[in-house]
Coordinates of C-alpha atoms in Angstrom, one line a residue:
M777 CA -16.8 12.7 -19.5
L778 CA -18.6 10.0 -19.3
A779 CA -15.2 8.5 -16.4
L780 CA -16.4 11.5 -14.6
R781 CA -20.1 11.0 -14.9
L782 CA -19.2 8.1 -13.4
A783 CA -17.5 8.2 -10.6
R784 CA -19.8 11.7 -9.6
G785 CA -22.4 8.7 -8.6
S786 CA -21.4 5.7 -7.2
R787 CA -21.8 4.4 -3.6
P788 CA -21.0 6.5 -0.7
L789 CA -18.6 3.7 0.0
V790 CA -16.5 3.4 -3.4
Q791 CA -16.4 7.3 -2.5
F792 CA -14.9 7.3 0.2
R793 CA -12.2 5.5 -0.8
R794 CA -11.5 7.4 -3.7
L795 CA -10.7 9.7 -0.8
L796 CA -8.7 7.7 0.8
V797 CA -6.5 8.1 -2.4
A798 CA -6.6 11.8 -2.3
A799 CA -5.9 12.2 1.1
A800 CA -3.0 9.8 0.5
S801 CA -1.4 11.0 -2.3
G802 CA -1.8 14.8 -1.0
G803 CA 0.1 13.4 1.8
V804 CA 3.0 12.4 -0.3
G805 CA 2.3 15.3 -2.3
F806 CA 3.7 17.3 0.8
L807 CA 6.7 15.1 1.4
L808 CA 8.5 15.7 -2.4
L809 CA 7.3 19.6 -1.9
A810 CA 9.2 20.1 1.7
T811 CA 12.1 17.8 0.3
L812 CA 12.2 19.6 -2.2
M813 CA 12.6 23.0 -0.3
W814 CA 15.0 20.6 1.7
A815 CA 17.1 20.3 -1.2
I816 CA 17.8 23.7 -1.9
G817 CA 19.3 24.6 0.5
H818 CA 21.7 21.1 0.8
P819 CA 22.4 20.0 -2.5
E820 CA 24.6 17.3 -1.5
G821 CA 21.6 15.2 0.0
A822 CA 19.2 16.5 -2.6
V823 CA 19.0 12.1 -4.0
V824 CA 18.6 10.5 -1.1
R825 CA 16.2 12.6 0.4
L826 CA 14.0 11.9 -3.3
V827 CA 14.3 8.6 -3.3
W828 CA 12.9 8.7 0.3
C829 CA 10.1 9.5 -0.6
V830 CA 10.0 6.4 -3.4
I831 CA 8.2 4.4 -0.3
P832 CA 5.7 6.4 0.7
A833 CA 4.8 7.0 -3.1
A834 CA 4.3 3.1 -3.6
A835 CA 2.5 2.8 -0.5
V836 CA 0.0 5.2 -2.5
V837 CA 0.4 3.6 -5.6
Q838 CA -0.7 0.4 -4.2
L839 CA -3.7 1.7 -2.6
A840 CA -4.9 3.5 -5.5
V841 CA -4.9 0.0 -7.3
A842 CA -7.0 -1.4 -5.2
V843 CA -9.4 0.7 -4.7
A844 CA -9.7 0.3 -8.8
R845 CA -9.8 -2.9 -8.5
T846 CA -12.8 -2.5 -6.6
D847 CA -14.7 0.2 -7.5
P848 CA -18.6 -1.2 -9.6
G849 CA -18.1 0.7 -12.4
T850 CA -14.3 -1.5 -13.4
T851 CA -16.4 -4.6 -13.7
P852 CA -17.5 -5.9 -16.7
R853 CA -21.3 -6.9 -16.6
P854 CA -22.7 -7.8 -19.6
G855 CA -24.6 -5.4 -21.9
L856 CA -21.8 -2.9 -21.0
S857 CA -20.3 -3.6 -24.9
A858 CA -23.1 -2.4 -26.5
I859 CA -23.5 0.9 -24.8
G860 CA -19.9 1.4 -25.4
L861 CA -18.2 0.7 -22.3
G862 CA -16.2 -3.0 -23.1
P863 CA -12.7 -3.6 -21.5
V864 CA -11.5 -1.1 -23.4
R865 CA -12.8 1.4 -22.3
L866 CA -13.0 0.2 -18.4
T867 CA -9.7 0.4 -18.4
A868 CA -9.5 3.6 -18.7
Y869 CA -12.4 4.8 -16.8
A870 CA -10.3 3.1 -13.9
S871 CA -7.0 5.1 -14.8
V872 CA -9.2 8.7 -15.5
T873 CA -11.2 8.1 -12.3
T874 CA -7.7 7.5 -10.2
A875 CA -5.4 10.5 -11.7
V876 CA -8.5 13.0 -10.4
S877 CA -8.6 11.2 -6.5
S878 CA -4.6 11.3 -7.0
A879 CA -4.1 14.8 -8.9
A880 CA -6.7 16.3 -6.1
G881 CA -4.5 15.6 -3.0
S882 CA -1.8 17.2 -5.1
L883 CA -3.6 19.7 -5.4
A884 CA -4.8 19.8 -2.0
A885 CA -1.0 19.3 -0.8
L886 CA 0.4 21.7 -3.4
L887 CA -2.3 24.7 -1.3
V888 CA -1.8 23.6 2.0
F889 CA 2.2 23.8 1.7
W890 CA 1.2 27.3 -0.1
H891 CA 0.0 28.3 3.1
L892 CA 2.1 27.0 5.6
R893 CA 4.9 28.4 3.6
G894 CA 3.0 32.2 4.5
D895 CA 3.1 33.0 0.4
G896 CA -0.7 33.8 1.3
S897 CA -1.3 36.6 4.3
G898 CA 2.1 35.6 6.5
L899 CA 4.1 33.0 8.1
P900 CA 0.6 30.5 10.0
L901 CA 1.7 28.8 13.7
D902 CA 3.6 31.3 15.1
G903 CA 6.1 30.9 11.6
A904 CA 6.8 27.4 13.2
A905 CA 6.8 25.6 9.5
G906 CA 8.9 28.5 8.0
D907 CA 12.3 26.7 8.4
L908 CA 11.0 23.0 7.8
L909 CA 9.5 23.9 4.3
A910 CA 12.1 27.3 3.9
A911 CA 10.0 30.3 3.3
E912 CA 12.5 32.1 1.9
Q913 CA 13.2 30.0 -0.6
P914 CA 10.8 30.5 -4.3
L915 CA 9.0 27.9 -5.8
P916 CA 10.7 26.7 -8.6
A917 CA 7.0 26.0 -10.5
G918 CA 8.7 23.5 -12.7
A919 CA 9.8 21.7 -9.7
V920 CA 7.0 21.5 -8.2
A921 CA 5.1 20.5 -11.2
L922 CA 6.7 17.8 -11.7
L923 CA 7.0 16.3 -8.7
L924 CA 3.3 17.2 -8.3
A925 CA 2.0 14.8 -10.8
A926 CA 4.0 11.9 -10.4
V927 CA 2.1 9.9 -7.9
P928 CA -0.9 10.8 -10.4
V929 CA 0.5 9.0 -13.4
L930 CA 2.1 6.9 -11.9
A931 CA -1.3 5.3 -9.6
S932 CA -3.1 5.9 -13.3
A933 CA -0.5 3.5 -14.9
A934 CA -0.7 1.8 -12.5
A935 CA -4.4 1.4 -12.7
A936 CA -4.2 1.0 -16.2
F937 CA -2.1 -2.2 -16.5
A938 CA -3.4 -4.0 -13.3
L939 CA -7.2 -3.9 -15.1
R940 CA -5.5 -4.5 -18.3
P941 CA -7.9 -6.7 -20.2
A942 CA -5.3 -9.6 -20.0
A943 CA -4.5 -9.3 -16.8
R944 CA -8.0 -9.6 -15.6
A945 CA -8.7 -13.0 -17.7
R946 CA -5.3 -14.3 -15.8
H947 CA -6.5 -12.9 -12.3
A948 CA -9.7 -14.8 -13.0
E949 CA -8.2 -17.9 -14.1
A950 CA -5.9 -18.0 -11.5
A951 CA -8.7 -17.6 -8.9
G952 CA -10.6 -20.1 -10.2
E953 CA -7.8 -22.8 -9.9
A954 CA -6.5 -21.7 -6.6
P955 CA -2.8 -22.5 -8.1
A956 CA -0.6 -22.3 -5.5
P957 CA 1.7 -18.6 -5.8
V958 CA 4.9 -19.2 -7.1
G959 CA 6.8 -16.7 -5.2
L960 CA 7.7 -17.9 -1.6
P961 CA 10.9 -19.6 -1.8
W962 CA 11.8 -16.3 -3.8
G963 CA 10.5 -14.6 -1.3
V964 CA 11.5 -16.4 2.3
A965 CA 15.1 -16.2 0.3
L966 CA 14.6 -11.9 -0.1
T967 CA 13.4 -11.7 3.0
A968 CA 16.5 -13.8 4.6
A969 CA 18.7 -11.9 2.6
G970 CA 17.2 -8.0 3.8
L971 CA 18.2 -10.3 7.7
A972 CA 21.8 -10.7 6.8
V973 CA 22.1 -6.8 4.8
E974 CA 21.0 -5.5 7.5
T975 CA 23.0 -7.6 10.5
Y976 CA 25.9 -7.1 8.6
A977 CA 25.6 -3.3 7.6
S978 CA 24.7 -2.9 11.1
R979 CA 28.2 -3.5 12.8
G980 CA 28.9 -0.1 10.9
H981 CA 29.8 -0.8 7.9
G982 CA 28.6 1.3 4.9
A983 CA 28.7 5.1 4.4
P984 CA 26.2 7.0 6.5
V985 CA 22.7 8.6 4.5
P986 CA 21.3 11.4 4.8
L987 CA 17.6 11.2 6.3
P988 CA 15.1 12.4 7.9
G989 CA 14.7 13.0 11.4
R990 CA 16.0 10.6 13.8
F991 CA 17.1 8.4 10.5
D992 CA 19.4 11.1 9.9
G993 CA 23.3 8.5 9.5
S994 CA 21.8 5.6 9.4
P995 CA 23.8 3.4 7.0
A996 CA 23.0 2.6 3.6
G997 CA 22.8 -0.9 4.2
V998 CA 20.4 -1.0 7.0
L999 CA 18.0 0.7 5.0
A1000 CA 18.5 -1.9 1.9
G1001 CA 17.8 -4.8 3.8
W1002 CA 14.9 -3.1 4.9
A1003 CA 13.6 -3.0 1.5
L1004 CA 14.9 -6.3 1.1
T1005 CA 13.3 -7.9 3.4
A1006 CA 9.6 -5.9 2.6
V1007 CA 9.9 -6.6 -1.4
G1008 CA 10.0 -10.3 0.3
L1009 CA 8.0 -10.6 2.6
A1010 CA 5.3 -9.8 0.0
L1011 CA 5.8 -12.2 -1.7
V1012 CA 5.6 -14.4 1.0
G1013 CA 2.2 -13.5 2.1
P1014 CA 0.6 -15.2 -0.5
G1015 CA 2.4 -18.8 -0.3
V1016 CA 1.4 -18.2 3.4
S1017 CA -2.4 -17.7 3.1
H1018 CA -2.6 -20.4 0.4
L1019 CA -1.2 -22.9 3.2
C1020 CA -3.5 -21.8 5.8
G1021 CA -6.1 -23.0 3.1
R1022 CA -4.0 -26.4 2.6
A1023 CA -3.7 -26.9 6.5
L1024 CA -7.8 -25.8 6.9
Q1025 CA -8.7 -28.9 4.8
A1026 CA -6.5 -31.6 6.8
A1027 CA -7.9 -34.2 8.5
R1028 CA -11.4 -35.3 7.7
P1029 CA -12.5 -31.2 7.6
G1030 CA -16.1 -30.3 7.7
A1031 CA -18.0 -28.0 6.2
V1032 CA -17.0 -25.5 7.4
R1033 CA -13.1 -26.2 7.4
L1034 CA -13.7 -26.7 4.4
L1035 CA -15.0 -23.5 2.8
A1036 CA -12.5 -21.6 4.3
G1037 CA -10.0 -23.3 3.1
R1038 CA -10.9 -23.4 -0.6
A1039 CA -12.1 -19.2 0.1
L1040 CA -8.6 -18.8 1.0
M1041 CA -6.8 -21.0 -1.5
G1042 CA -8.7 -19.0 -4.1
Q1043 CA -7.6 -15.5 -2.3
A1044 CA -4.6 -16.3 -1.5
A1045 CA -2.9 -13.6 -4.2
R1046 CA -5.8 -11.9 -3.6
I1047 CA -5.6 -11.4 -0.3
G1048 CA -1.4 -12.8 0.4
R1049 CA 0.4 -9.7 -0.7
P1050 CA -1.7 -6.7 1.6
L1051 CA -0.7 -9.2 3.9
G1052 CA 2.4 -9.1 3.5
V1053 CA 3.1 -6.0 3.0
L1054 CA 1.7 -4.5 6.5
C1055 CA 3.6 -7.3 8.0
A1056 CA 7.0 -5.2 6.1
V1057 CA 5.7 -2.3 7.7
V1058 CA 5.1 -3.3 11.2
S1059 CA 7.9 -5.3 11.8
G1060 CA 9.9 -1.8 9.8
A1061 CA 8.1 -0.4 13.2
F1062 CA 9.4 -1.8 15.8
A1063 CA 13.4 -2.1 14.1
A1064 CA 12.8 1.1 13.8
A1065 CA 11.8 1.5 17.9
A1066 CA 14.7 -0.9 18.3
L1067 CA 17.4 1.2 16.6
Y1068 CA 16.1 4.7 17.9
G1069 CA 14.8 4.3 20.9
P1070 CA 12.0 6.2 23.2
G1071 CA 16.1 7.2 25.4
D1072 CA 17.0 9.2 22.4
E1073 CA 17.2 12.6 22.5
R1074 CA 16.9 13.6 18.6
P1075 CA 13.3 13.9 17.3
Y1076 CA 11.5 11.5 14.3
G1077 CA 10.5 14.7 13.4
A1078 CA 6.8 15.9 11.3
L1079 CA 8.2 14.7 8.1
T1080 CA 9.2 11.1 9.6
G1081 CA 6.5 11.1 11.6
L1082 CA 3.7 11.7 8.0
G1083 CA 5.4 9.5 6.1
A1084 CA 5.5 6.8 8.7
A1085 CA 1.0 8.0 8.6
V1086 CA 1.2 7.5 4.4
V1087 CA 2.5 4.4 5.0
T1088 CA 1.2 2.8 7.7
G1089 CA -2.2 4.3 6.7
C1090 CA -1.6 2.9 2.8
A1091 CA -0.9 -0.8 4.1
V1092 CA -4.0 -1.1 6.5
A1093 CA -6.3 0.2 4.1
T1094 CA -4.6 -1.2 1.4
L1095 CA -5.6 -4.7 3.0
L1096 CA -9.4 -3.7 3.8
T1097 CA -9.8 -2.6 0.1
A1098 CA -8.7 -5.7 -1.2
A1099 CA -10.7 -7.7 2.0
V1100 CA -13.4 -6.1 0.2
E1101 CA -12.7 -7.0 -3.6
A1102 CA -12.5 -10.9 -1.6
V1103 CA -15.8 -10.4 -1.3
Q1104 CA -17.1 -8.9 -3.6
A1105 CA -15.1 -11.9 -6.4
R1106 CA -17.1 -14.6 -3.8
E1107 CA -21.1 -12.8 -4.1
D1108 CA -22.3 -15.5 -7.0
T1109 CA -20.7 -18.6 -4.5
S1110 CA -22.0 -17.1 -1.6
R1111 CA -25.5 -16.4 -3.4
S1112 CA -25.2 -20.4 -5.2
L1113 CA -24.9 -21.7 -1.5
L1114 CA -27.4 -19.7 -0.4
D1115 CA -30.1 -20.7 -3.4
L1116 CA -29.4 -24.6 -2.8
G1117 CA -29.9 -24.1 1.3
A1118 CA -26.7 -23.3 2.9
P1119 CA -26.9 -21.6 6.4
A1120 CA -26.0 -17.8 5.8
A1121 CA -24.7 -19.1 9.9
V1122 CA -22.0 -21.4 8.3
L1123 CA -20.9 -18.4 5.5
R1124 CA -20.1 -15.7 8.4
T1125 CA -18.5 -18.5 10.1
A1126 CA -16.9 -19.8 7.5
A1127 CA -15.8 -16.3 7.2
G1128 CA -14.5 -15.6 10.6
V1129 CA -12.1 -18.7 10.2
R1130 CA -10.4 -17.8 7.6
V1131 CA -10.0 -14.2 9.7
L1132 CA -8.8 -16.2 12.6
V1133 CA -5.7 -18.1 10.7
L1134 CA -4.5 -15.1 8.9
A1135 CA -3.6 -13.3 12.4
A1136 CA -2.7 -17.2 13.9
A1137 CA 0.0 -17.5 10.5
F1138 CA 1.1 -13.6 10.2
A1139 CA 1.4 -12.6 13.8
P1140 CA 4.0 -14.9 14.4
L1141 CA 5.9 -13.9 11.1
T1142 CA 5.5 -10.5 11.8
W1143 CA 7.2 -10.8 15.2
L1144 CA 9.8 -13.3 14.0
V1145 CA 11.1 -10.5 11.5
A1146 CA 10.7 -7.9 13.6
A1147 CA 12.9 -9.9 16.6
L1148 CA 15.3 -10.6 13.7
A1149 CA 15.8 -7.6 12.7
A1150 CA 16.0 -5.8 16.2
A1151 CA 18.7 -8.1 17.5
P1152 CA 21.6 -6.8 15.5
L1153 CA 20.0 -2.9 15.8
G1154 CA 19.8 -2.9 19.1
G1155 CA 23.1 -4.2 20.1

């Protein structure tokens, strides 16, 4: 009850971020329900279609964790332990609010799905969604409840795990010391392996996988290569951000470059991973466009478009939320610099320099990975 009262009294921006989690969870819930009804009539490809929903579900979980991190109600502050809001209680509060937001989105997805199927007062949209959602088949209540509960359970568990007291302590220690991220070599290796697997599979090796829209019949190796590349880019992101911070401080830096570089090094893990994920999403979109160009007569399909929108929207929202978290983490430092007489324009310029340097580093990386991934597919 205390968690619900704190959530209700949060600021509008915090509520908006929770609405984003609810909307994304609703999109995944609708995908899961549509996949379930498709699987009833096509049991041979049921498992593969459900696995296809793992990607948007993982994107929602990542967004939910990022939103939970930036929630002011989950931040330990002096005096909260005296009223029973210690680190453990705050972790439970983050888990509960995440579960509530995700469950609200899943419930909205069920209502929309139920309405489009015509289970209420006839088929809407002249019955256009009837075939897609298998309106002639009854809804299996147990399977529907299980699928709709998956995202809220996973999101709340991930938020609790990420905000547990031990994880907070390690995160704060790493941010304070700024050590170089250790995942850069592994990320490079996984990215190279993913591109190699995709190139090999694009030559006709491997069995096709039944997926929605234009991706129906794509080789399993191509999809596995994309997955490896995405994981590799997520691991590469913090290392690239850290290297950007070091590069800014090279060759006798001034105050602006020094502030920007130290901030990038301290925020490498916080900002770099969402940047790597967004890089993977954009490069995957370019590769998909190369695989199925505008001349292809097969449509992408409504479910494919919804899944792509959920993944892209979650990647962008997670990056913006991580940026908000980075600003919150530097509030004390910025306030101290202002108290010491540092001009506010210097802090704003340093923030702009960080953005420009990250864009200059990740834009060519995204283009390079997209070009390497699209080259064998286009041929």
